[in-house]
């Protein structure tokens, strides 16, 4: 009997002891991480979903703590909650193996003092294609750290992806950085995510043409990539799958046999792809297809493999979300080499997923006019949308509503956030962020439920139809009253709160409602209330009717300030 009691006491102690040691899983899940929460993938920080109202600093700002001193309060005042902050290889490892993290520590402390978070941008082997941020001991030792070459054999100022020495040196430095961040920030979580490198890819050539690269290009496509493509055949990105199928859908062969021809010999990559010599039609549409596909796909594989190792080395030290960003193919930059060839572009997302499974997201630097189209392309293959660079003017302030509402973005971040015009406290971005920061909990909850939509309107897209809940919403520019000039942009986030009830938050839009199902009757507005969310609670303001609801035909959100309206619909015959 005594024995049994002793045994049970022992068991109790063991169980209690085991239970009180946080499991590896619990430790990992307490770090910032991405998680599929209902209908959306969200960033979870300290157990709660977090919406990044970001801003990316100019490239050189964070190299000086003194320079940054005045910038942090400016960001906080404009309701930015995360600063995308460069940290460069040359500054943390000025001598091989000798690390200096004083700047990193200072940036983290400054951010904390201003109640801001950081996403660090690792300017390692590449920044905008080129390798200007590598330390001088890497730059000058070109025998050990070889450059990519053009067709004439000239070196480009781009570290070749074919160098294990470069990859390992980068991975070593990145791992040291992540170890340090874990040591100084593992409990506080000021640092939320890492961008690995910046806008990688070969510029000025369609691919690396160094001898070792040419040799690899003439060899068969690696079986790992071929197997991935066969396994995911039915869900491949359509434009990528088309290239493969047009080349015969082969399951083995050299890069050109499997994916079609690379750039013809002797043809120089132009700086820009202009019309003429492109026809206006080619110029307008050619930026949406792969050109010289074997070259771009080959480079995408190379960059993804290299960066996967850098990412893995960092995550082994401190496992927070990591992503790569892309300089996009676009009008005037349609062929690989006029944009960085091999970067994480939408047409080669499958190659990146196959080559770099350690990465959490592939992210567009989204400056082009086709905002919705690119968001949608980056949401394919279960990729969560994060926009690390974008416009910070009135257009950006409208697009952020589409990003969070329509595309359940994890975050949005204008580039050059500290610019006096972007950071102006009464500027469009500050106003939009002030409004969105009040709505963040609601936006995050509706992203999870999939009951949210968002629109940004401009002169080219003056009206959009949104299907949400049981109704179709027609969102268009609101007619302005009196002498107020019509704005160039308007935006709204729409949340379906229950049957026939919506919260519409934004500026400068009119919204009318229709129910298109055969059983529907005519739709009317039962009630419309203006209000605000204070501390997460709805505080009603005016009851809207008459002119303010266009005599019952729809809502009108004024163009001067952001407002929220709550509408209840009804049906009649
Ligand atoms: C994109 C780059 O990623 C940024 O670092 C910066 O150079 C901007 N372009 C400048 O427009």
Coordinates of C-alpha atoms in Angstrom, one line a residue, residues 162 207 210-220 255 298:
X162 CA 26.6 29.6 -57.4
X207 CA 20.7 35.0 -66.0
X210 CA 29.6 32.7 -65.4
X211 CA 31.2 29.4 -66.4
X212 CA 29.8 27.5 -63.4
X213 CA 26.3 28.9 -64.1
X214 CA 26.5 28.0 -67.8
X215 CA 27.5 24.5 -66.8
X216 CA 24.5 24.2 -64.5
X217 CA 22.2 25.6 -67.1
X218 CA 23.2 22.9 -69.6
X219 CA 22.5 20.2 -67.0
X220 CA 19.1 18.6 -66.3
X255 CA 16.2 23.9 -68.4
X298 CA 16.7 28.8 -63.6

